[in-house]
Short mmCIF file of C-alpha atoms and ligand atoms in Angstrom, two decimals:
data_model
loop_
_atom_site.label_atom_id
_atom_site.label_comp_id
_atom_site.label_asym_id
_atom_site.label_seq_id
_atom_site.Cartn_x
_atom_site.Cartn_y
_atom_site.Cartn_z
CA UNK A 113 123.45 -8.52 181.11
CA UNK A 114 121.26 -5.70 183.09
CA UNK A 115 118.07 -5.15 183.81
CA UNK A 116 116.74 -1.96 183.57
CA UNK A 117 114.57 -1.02 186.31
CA UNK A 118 111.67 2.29 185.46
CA UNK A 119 110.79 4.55 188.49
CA UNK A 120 113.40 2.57 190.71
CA UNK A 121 113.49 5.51 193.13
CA UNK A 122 109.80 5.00 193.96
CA UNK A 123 107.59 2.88 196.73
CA UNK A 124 107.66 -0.25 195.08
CA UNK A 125 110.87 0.31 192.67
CA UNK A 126 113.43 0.76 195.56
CA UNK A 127 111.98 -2.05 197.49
CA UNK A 128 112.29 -4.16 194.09
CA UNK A 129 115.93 -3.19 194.07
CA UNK A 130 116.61 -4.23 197.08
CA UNK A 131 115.94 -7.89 196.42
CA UNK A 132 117.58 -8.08 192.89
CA UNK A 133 120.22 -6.49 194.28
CA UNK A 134 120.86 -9.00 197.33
CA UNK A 135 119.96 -11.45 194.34
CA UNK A 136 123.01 -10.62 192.52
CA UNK A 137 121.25 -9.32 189.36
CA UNK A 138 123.05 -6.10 187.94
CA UNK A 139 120.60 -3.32 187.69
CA UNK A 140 120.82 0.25 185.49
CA UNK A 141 117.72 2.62 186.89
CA UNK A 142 116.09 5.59 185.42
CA UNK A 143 113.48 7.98 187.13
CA UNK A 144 112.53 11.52 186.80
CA UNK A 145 111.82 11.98 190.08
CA UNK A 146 108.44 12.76 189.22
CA UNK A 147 107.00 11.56 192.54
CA UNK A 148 110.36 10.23 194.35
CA UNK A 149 113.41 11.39 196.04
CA UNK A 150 117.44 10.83 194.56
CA UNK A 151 117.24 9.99 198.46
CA UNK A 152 115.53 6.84 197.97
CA UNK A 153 118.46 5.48 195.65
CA UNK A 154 120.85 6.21 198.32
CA UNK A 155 119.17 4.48 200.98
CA UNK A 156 118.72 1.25 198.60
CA UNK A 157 122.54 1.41 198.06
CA UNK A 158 123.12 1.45 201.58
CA UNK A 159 120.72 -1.32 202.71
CA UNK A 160 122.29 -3.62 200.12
CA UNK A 161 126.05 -2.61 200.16
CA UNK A 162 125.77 -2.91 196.18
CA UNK A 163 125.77 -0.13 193.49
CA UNK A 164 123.69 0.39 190.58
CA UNK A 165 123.79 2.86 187.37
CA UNK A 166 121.42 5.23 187.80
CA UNK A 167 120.22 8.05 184.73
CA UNK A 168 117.73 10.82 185.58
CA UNK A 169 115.70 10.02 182.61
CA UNK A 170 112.03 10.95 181.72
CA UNK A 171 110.63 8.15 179.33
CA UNK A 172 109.07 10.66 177.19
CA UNK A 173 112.72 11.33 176.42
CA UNK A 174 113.08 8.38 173.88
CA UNK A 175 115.95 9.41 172.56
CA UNK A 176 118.07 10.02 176.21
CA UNK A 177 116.32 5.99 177.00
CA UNK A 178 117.71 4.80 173.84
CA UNK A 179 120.84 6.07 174.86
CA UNK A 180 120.90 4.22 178.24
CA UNK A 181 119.61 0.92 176.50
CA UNK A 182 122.03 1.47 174.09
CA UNK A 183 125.16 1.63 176.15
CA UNK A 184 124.66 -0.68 179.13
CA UNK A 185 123.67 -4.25 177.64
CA UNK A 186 119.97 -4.57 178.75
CA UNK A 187 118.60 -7.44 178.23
CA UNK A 188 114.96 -7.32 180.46
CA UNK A 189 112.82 -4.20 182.14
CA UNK A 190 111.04 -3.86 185.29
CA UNK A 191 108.71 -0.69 184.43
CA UNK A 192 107.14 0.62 187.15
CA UNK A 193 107.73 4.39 185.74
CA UNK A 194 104.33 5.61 186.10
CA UNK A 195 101.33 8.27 187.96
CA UNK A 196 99.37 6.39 190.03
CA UNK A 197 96.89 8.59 191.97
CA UNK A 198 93.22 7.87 191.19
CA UNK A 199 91.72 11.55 191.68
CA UNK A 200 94.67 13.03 189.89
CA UNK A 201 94.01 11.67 186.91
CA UNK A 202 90.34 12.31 187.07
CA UNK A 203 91.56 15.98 186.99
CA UNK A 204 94.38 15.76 184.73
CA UNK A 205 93.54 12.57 182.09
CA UNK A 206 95.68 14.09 179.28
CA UNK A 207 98.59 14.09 181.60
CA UNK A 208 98.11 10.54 182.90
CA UNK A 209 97.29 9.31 179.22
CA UNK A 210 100.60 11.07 177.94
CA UNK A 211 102.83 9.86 180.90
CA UNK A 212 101.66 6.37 181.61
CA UNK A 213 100.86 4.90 177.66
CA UNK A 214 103.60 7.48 175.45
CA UNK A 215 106.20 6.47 177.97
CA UNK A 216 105.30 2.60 178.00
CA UNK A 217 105.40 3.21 174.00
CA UNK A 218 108.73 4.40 174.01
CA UNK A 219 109.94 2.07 176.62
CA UNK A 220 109.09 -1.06 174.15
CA UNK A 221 109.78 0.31 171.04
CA UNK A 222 113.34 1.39 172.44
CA UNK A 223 113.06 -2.24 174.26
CA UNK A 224 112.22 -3.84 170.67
CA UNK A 225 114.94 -2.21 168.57
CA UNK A 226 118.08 -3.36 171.25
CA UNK A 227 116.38 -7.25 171.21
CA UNK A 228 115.62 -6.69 174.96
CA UNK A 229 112.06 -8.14 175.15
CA UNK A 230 111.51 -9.26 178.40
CA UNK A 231 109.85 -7.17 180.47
CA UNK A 232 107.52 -7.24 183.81
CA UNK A 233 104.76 -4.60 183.65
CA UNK A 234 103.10 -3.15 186.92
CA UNK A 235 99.46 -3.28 186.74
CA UNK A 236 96.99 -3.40 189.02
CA UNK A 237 93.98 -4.91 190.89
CA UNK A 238 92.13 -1.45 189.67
CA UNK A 239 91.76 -3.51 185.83
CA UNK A 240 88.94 -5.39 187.19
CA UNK A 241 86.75 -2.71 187.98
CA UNK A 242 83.77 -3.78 190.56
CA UNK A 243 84.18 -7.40 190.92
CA UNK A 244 81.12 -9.13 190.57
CA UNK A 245 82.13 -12.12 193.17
CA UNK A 246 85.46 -11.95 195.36
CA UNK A 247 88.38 -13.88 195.51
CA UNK A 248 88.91 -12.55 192.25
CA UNK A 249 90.80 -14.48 189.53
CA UNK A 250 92.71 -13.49 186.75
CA UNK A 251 90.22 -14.40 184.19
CA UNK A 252 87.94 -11.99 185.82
CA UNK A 253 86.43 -9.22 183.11
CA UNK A 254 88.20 -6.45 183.05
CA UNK A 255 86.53 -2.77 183.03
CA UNK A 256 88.01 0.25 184.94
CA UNK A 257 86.34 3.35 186.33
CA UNK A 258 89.39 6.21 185.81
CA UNK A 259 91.76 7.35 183.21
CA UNK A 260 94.47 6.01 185.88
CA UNK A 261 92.80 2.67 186.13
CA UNK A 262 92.11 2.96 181.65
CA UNK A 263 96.09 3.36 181.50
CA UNK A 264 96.91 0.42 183.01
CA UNK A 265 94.23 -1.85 180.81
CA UNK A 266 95.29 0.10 177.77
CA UNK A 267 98.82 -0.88 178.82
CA UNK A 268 97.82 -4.30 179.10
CA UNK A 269 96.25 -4.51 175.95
CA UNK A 270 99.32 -2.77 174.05
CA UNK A 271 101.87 -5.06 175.55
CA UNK A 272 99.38 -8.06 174.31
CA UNK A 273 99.54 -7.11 171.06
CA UNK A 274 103.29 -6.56 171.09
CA UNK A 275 103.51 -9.88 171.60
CA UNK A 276 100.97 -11.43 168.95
CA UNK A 277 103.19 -9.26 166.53
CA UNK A 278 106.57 -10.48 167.68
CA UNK A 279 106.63 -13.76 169.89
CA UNK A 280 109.81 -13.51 170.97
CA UNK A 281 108.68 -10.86 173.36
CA UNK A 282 108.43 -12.28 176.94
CA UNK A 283 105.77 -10.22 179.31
CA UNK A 284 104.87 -10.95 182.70
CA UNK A 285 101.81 -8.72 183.78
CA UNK A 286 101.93 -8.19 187.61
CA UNK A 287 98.18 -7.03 189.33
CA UNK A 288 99.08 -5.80 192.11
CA UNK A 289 96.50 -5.48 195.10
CA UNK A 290 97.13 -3.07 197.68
CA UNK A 291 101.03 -2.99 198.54
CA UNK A 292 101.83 -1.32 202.26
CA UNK A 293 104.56 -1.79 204.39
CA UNK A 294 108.04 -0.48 204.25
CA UNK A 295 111.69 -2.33 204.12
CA UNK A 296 112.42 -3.52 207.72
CA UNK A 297 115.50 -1.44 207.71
CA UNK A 298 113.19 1.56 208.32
CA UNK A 299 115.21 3.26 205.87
CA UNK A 300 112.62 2.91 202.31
CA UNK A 301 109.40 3.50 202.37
CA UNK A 302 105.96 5.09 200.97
CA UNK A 303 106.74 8.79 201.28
CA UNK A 304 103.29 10.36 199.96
CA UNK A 305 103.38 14.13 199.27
CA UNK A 306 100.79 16.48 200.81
CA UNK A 307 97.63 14.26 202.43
CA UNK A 308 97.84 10.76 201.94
CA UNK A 309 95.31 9.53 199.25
CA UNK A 310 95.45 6.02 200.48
CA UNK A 311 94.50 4.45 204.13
CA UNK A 312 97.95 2.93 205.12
CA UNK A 313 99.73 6.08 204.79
CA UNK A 314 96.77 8.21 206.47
CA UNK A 315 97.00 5.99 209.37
CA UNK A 316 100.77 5.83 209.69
CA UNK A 317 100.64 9.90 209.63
CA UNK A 318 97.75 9.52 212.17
CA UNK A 319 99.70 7.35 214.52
CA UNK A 320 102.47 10.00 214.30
CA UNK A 321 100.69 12.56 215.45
CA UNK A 322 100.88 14.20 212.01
CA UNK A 323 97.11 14.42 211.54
CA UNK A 324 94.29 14.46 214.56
CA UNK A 325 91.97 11.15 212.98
CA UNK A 326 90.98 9.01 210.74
CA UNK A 327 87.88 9.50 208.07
CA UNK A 328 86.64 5.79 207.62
CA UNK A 329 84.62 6.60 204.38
CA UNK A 330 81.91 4.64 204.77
CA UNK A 331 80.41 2.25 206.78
CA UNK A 332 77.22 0.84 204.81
CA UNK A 333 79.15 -1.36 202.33
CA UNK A 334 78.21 -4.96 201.82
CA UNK A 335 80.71 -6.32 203.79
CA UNK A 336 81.05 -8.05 207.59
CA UNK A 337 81.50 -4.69 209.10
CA UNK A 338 80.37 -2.32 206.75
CA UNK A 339 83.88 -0.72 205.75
CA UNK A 340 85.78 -1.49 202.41
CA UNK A 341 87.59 -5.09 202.01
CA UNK A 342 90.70 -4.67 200.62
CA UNK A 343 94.08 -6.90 199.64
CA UNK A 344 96.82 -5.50 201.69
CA UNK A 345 100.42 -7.19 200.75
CA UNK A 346 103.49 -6.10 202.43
CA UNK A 347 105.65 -4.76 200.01
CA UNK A 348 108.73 -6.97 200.42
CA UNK A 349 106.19 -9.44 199.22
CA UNK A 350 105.65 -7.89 196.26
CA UNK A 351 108.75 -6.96 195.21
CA UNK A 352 109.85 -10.60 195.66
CA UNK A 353 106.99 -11.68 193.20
CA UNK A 354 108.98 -9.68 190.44
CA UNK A 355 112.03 -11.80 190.87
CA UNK A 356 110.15 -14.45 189.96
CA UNK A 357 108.40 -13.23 187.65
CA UNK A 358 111.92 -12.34 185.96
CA UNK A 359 113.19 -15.44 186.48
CA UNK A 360 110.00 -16.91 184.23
CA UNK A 361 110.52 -14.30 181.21
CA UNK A 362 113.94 -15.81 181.16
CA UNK A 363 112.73 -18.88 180.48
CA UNK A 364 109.62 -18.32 178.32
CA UNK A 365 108.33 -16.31 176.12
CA UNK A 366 104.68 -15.24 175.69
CA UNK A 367 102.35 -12.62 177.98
CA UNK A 368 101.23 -13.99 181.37
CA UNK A 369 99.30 -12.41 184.03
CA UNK A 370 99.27 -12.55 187.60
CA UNK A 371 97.69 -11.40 190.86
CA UNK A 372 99.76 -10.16 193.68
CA UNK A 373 98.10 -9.93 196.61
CA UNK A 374 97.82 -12.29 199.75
CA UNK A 375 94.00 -14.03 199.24
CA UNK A 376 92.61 -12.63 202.81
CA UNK A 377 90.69 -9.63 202.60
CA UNK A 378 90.90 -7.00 205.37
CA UNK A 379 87.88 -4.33 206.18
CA UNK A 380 89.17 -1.14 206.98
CA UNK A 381 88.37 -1.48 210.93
CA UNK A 382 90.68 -4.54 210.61
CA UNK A 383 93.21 -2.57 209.64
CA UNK A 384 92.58 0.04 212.35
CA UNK A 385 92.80 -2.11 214.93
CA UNK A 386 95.51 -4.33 213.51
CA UNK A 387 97.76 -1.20 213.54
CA UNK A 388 96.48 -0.64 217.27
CA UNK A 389 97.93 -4.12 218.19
CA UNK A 390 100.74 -3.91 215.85
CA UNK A 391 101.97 -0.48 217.42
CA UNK A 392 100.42 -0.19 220.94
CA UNK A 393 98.85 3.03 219.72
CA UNK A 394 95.54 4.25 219.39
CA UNK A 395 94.15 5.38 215.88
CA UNK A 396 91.09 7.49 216.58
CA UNK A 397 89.19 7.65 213.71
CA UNK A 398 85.22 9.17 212.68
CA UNK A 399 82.66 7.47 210.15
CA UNK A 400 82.14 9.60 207.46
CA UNK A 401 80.61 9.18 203.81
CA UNK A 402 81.74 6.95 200.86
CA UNK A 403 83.99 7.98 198.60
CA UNK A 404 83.04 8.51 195.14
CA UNK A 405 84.43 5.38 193.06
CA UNK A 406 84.79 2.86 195.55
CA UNK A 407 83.73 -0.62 195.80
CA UNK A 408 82.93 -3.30 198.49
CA UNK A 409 85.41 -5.51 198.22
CA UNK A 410 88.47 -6.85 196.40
CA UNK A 411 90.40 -9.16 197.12
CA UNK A 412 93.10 -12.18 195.25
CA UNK A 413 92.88 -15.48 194.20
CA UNK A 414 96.62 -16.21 194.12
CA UNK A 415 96.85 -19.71 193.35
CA UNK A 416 98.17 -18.78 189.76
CA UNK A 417 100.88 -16.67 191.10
CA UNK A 418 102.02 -19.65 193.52
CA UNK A 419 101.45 -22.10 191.04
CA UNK A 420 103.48 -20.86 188.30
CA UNK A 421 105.83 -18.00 189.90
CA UNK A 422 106.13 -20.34 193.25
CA UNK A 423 105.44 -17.01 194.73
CA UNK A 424 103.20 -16.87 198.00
CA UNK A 425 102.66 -13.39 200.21
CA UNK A 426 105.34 -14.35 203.15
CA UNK A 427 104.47 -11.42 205.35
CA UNK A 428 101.24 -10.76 207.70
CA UNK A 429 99.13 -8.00 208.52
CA UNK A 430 100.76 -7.12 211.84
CA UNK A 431 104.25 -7.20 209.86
CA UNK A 432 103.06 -4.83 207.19
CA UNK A 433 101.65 -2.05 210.01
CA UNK A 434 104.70 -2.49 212.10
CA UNK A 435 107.10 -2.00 209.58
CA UNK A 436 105.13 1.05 208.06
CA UNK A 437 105.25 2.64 211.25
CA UNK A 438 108.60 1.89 211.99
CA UNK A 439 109.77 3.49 208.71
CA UNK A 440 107.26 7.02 209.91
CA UNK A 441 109.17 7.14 213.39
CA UNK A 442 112.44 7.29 211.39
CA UNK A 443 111.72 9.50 209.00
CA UNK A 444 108.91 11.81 210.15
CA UNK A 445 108.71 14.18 207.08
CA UNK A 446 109.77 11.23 204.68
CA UNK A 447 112.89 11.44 202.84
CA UNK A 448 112.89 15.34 203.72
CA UNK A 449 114.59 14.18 207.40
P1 NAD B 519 105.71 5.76 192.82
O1 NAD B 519 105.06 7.00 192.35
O2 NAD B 519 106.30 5.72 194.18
O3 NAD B 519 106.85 5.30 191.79
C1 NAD B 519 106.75 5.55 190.41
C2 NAD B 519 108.08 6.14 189.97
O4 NAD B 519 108.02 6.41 188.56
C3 NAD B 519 108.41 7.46 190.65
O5 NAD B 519 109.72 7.40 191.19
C4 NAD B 519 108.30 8.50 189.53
O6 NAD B 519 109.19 9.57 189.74
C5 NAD B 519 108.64 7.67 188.32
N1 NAD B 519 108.08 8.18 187.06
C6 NAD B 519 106.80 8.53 186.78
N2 NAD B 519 106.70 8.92 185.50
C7 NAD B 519 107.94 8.81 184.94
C8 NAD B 519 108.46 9.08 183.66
N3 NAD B 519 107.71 9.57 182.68
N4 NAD B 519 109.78 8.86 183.44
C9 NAD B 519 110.59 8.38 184.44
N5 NAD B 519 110.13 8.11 185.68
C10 NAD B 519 108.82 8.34 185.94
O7 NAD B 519 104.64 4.57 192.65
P2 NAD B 519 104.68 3.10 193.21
O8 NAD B 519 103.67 2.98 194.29
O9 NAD B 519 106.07 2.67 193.46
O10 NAD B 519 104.08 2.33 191.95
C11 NAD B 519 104.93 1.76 190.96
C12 NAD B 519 104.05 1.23 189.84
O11 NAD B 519 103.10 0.29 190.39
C13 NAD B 519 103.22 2.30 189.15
O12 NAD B 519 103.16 1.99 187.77
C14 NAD B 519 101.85 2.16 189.78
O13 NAD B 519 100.82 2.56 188.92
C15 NAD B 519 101.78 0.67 190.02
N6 NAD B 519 100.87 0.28 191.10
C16 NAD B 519 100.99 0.86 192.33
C17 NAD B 519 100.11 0.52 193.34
C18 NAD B 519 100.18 1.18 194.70
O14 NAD B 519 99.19 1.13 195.44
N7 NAD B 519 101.30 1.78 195.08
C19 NAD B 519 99.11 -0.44 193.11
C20 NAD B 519 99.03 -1.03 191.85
C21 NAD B 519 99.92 -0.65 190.85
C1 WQD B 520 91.52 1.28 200.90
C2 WQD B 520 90.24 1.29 201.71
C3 WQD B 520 88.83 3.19 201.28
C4 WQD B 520 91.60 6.19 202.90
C5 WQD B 520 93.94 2.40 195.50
C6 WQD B 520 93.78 2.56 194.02
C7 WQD B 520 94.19 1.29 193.33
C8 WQD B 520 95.59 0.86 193.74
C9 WQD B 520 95.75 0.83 195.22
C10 WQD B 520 97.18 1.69 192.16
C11 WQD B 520 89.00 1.70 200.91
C12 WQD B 520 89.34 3.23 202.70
C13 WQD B 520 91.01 5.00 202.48
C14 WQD B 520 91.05 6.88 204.01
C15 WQD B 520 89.37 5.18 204.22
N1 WQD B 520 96.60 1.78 193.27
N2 WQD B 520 89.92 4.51 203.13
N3 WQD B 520 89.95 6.34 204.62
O1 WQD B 520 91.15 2.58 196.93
O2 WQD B 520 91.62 0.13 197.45
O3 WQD B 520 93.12 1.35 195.95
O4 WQD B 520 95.31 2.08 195.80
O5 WQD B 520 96.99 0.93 191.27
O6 WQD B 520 94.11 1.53 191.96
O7 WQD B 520 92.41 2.84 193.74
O8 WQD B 520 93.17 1.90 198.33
O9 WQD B 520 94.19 2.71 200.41
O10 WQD B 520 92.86 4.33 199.00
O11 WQD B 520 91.66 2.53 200.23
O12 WQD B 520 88.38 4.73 204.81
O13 WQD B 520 91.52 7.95 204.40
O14 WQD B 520 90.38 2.27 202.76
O15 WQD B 520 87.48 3.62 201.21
O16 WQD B 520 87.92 0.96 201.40
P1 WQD B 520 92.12 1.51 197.16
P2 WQD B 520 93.05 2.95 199.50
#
């Protein structure tokens, strides 16, 4: 039986691949391409030595998904198929709304009808709004600031339901934290179009020469240095969590939820000069205001994740810098090179 695997050609979804594939498990893909690269596939293909089944399918296409349900025996999903940025969707909710929620709808209902209910849903750390105390735990209330954010709750909620109307469904809800990094192989990576929204790829392109310095926004935050305290996991780390999280659904039934992330938080100056040590070069960087919509700090309890999963974060912050800049210094523009 195969799993089907949504937005496999992105950041996290080709670095997932890559360990179900060197797993063994058979995997049919589908993507849009939406905010990836065919490239991507190719590269996963080549790291493992293994081939995959690949559609170019939009999930608001339910009846070209059925199709690919339909003919290939899937019997579990990985859906990452998704839009992610935060000030995107402030500007365009509808889109996100439409996107994220009508293509998760489709995804289960087609999911429901071919008795394929196993699935392992990507959320994110973003569902628990401002924290009121950090590590956080999973039983932490949720609340979230941005349609983006309101997708992945609503998600949440919809796949909870699914399953208090049909218990045979198996769902394993992933929070991730903040994933960075890139495959060791320097071939897959986080390939961010225009400027980078997020700090790991703004430092990367920094370090590159790509852009003159850093804006640390913010330095009055209640935190040891003043800068924002984040979760960074490597994301080899987090794509491992998913095979176990797979391996669960197969042998349970019911909706679970989980934190990814490693349990130390990092300020952003940490990260600055981890990436100095990491790489041997300077990141130069300026102070300048917050940005609107974030917080002080957030950062995992994972104990459930290692408890249940017998997942743990393998990976350090020196590994996750060095292997995101060795991915930018072989592929300057991305998967445009
Ligand atoms: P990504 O944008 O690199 O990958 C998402 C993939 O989904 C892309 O390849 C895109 O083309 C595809 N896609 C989007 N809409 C689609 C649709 N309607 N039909 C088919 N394909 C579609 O993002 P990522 O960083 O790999 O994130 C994967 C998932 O994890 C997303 O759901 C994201 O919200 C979630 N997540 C990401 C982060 C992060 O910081 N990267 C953190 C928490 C959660
Ligand atoms: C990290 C820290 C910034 C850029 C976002 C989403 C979240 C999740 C992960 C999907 C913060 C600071 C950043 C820069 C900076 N994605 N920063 N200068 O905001 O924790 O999380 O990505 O689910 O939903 O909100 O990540 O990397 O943008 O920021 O000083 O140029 O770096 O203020 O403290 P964030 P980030």
């Amino acid at each position: 039986m195969a799993i089907l695997i949504t937005g496999g050609a992105g950041y996290i979804g080709s670095h997932t691949m890559v360990e179900f594939l060197n797993a063994g498990r058979e995997l049919v893909v589908v993507d849009n391409f939406l905010n990836s690269k065919p490239c991507a596939l190719e590269r996963v293909k080549q790291i493992t030595g293994k081939d995959f089944k690949f559609y170019e399918v939009d999930l608001l296409d339910k009846e070209a998904l059925e199709r690919v349900v339909c003919e290939n025996g899937i019997d579990s999903c990985i859906h990452f198929a998704g839009l992610k940025a935060v000030g995107e969707s402030c500007q365009k909710p509808l889109w996100y709304y439409h996107n994220n929620i009508t293509g998760t709808l489709n995804l289960c209902e087609v999911l429901q009808k071919y008795n394929a209910k196993r699935i392992v849903f990507s959320s994110s750390a973003t569902v628990y709004g401002n924290p009121s105390s950090v590590p956080i735990t999973e039983d932490f209330p949720l609340s979230t600031t941005n349609p983006y954010g309101e997708t992945k709750l609503m998600i949440e909620r919809i796949l909870k339901d699914l399953h208090t109307s049909d218990p045979e469904w198996s769902i394993s809800i992933l929070r991730y934290f903040n994933p960075i990094g890139a495959h060791k192989s320097g071939l897959i990576g986080e390939d961010p179009q225009g400027i980078p929204n997020n700090l790991l790829p703004y430092i990367t392109q920094v370090a590159a020469g790509r852009r003159e310095r850093l804006s640390v926004f913010g330095n009055d935050y209640n935190t040891p240095d003043g800068t924002g305290v984040r979760d960074y996991i490597h994301v080899v780390d987090l794509a491992r969590a998913h095979l176990k999280a797979i391996e669960r659904a197969e042998k349970i039934t019911g909706v679970e939820h989980f934190n990814i992330g490693t349990g130390v938080g990092y300020s952003v100056l940490d990260i600055v000069h981890a990436y100095e040590k990491a790489t041997g070069i300077a990141i130069p960087y300026q102070i300048t205001p917050r940005r609107p919509g974030d917080i002080d700090e957030c950062y995992a309890n994972p104990a459930k994740a290692a408890e249940i999963l017998g997942w743990k974060a393998e990976y350090n912050i020196e590994d996750m810098c060095r292997d995101a800049y060795n991915w930018q210094l072989k592929n300057p523009r991305g998967y445009d090179d």
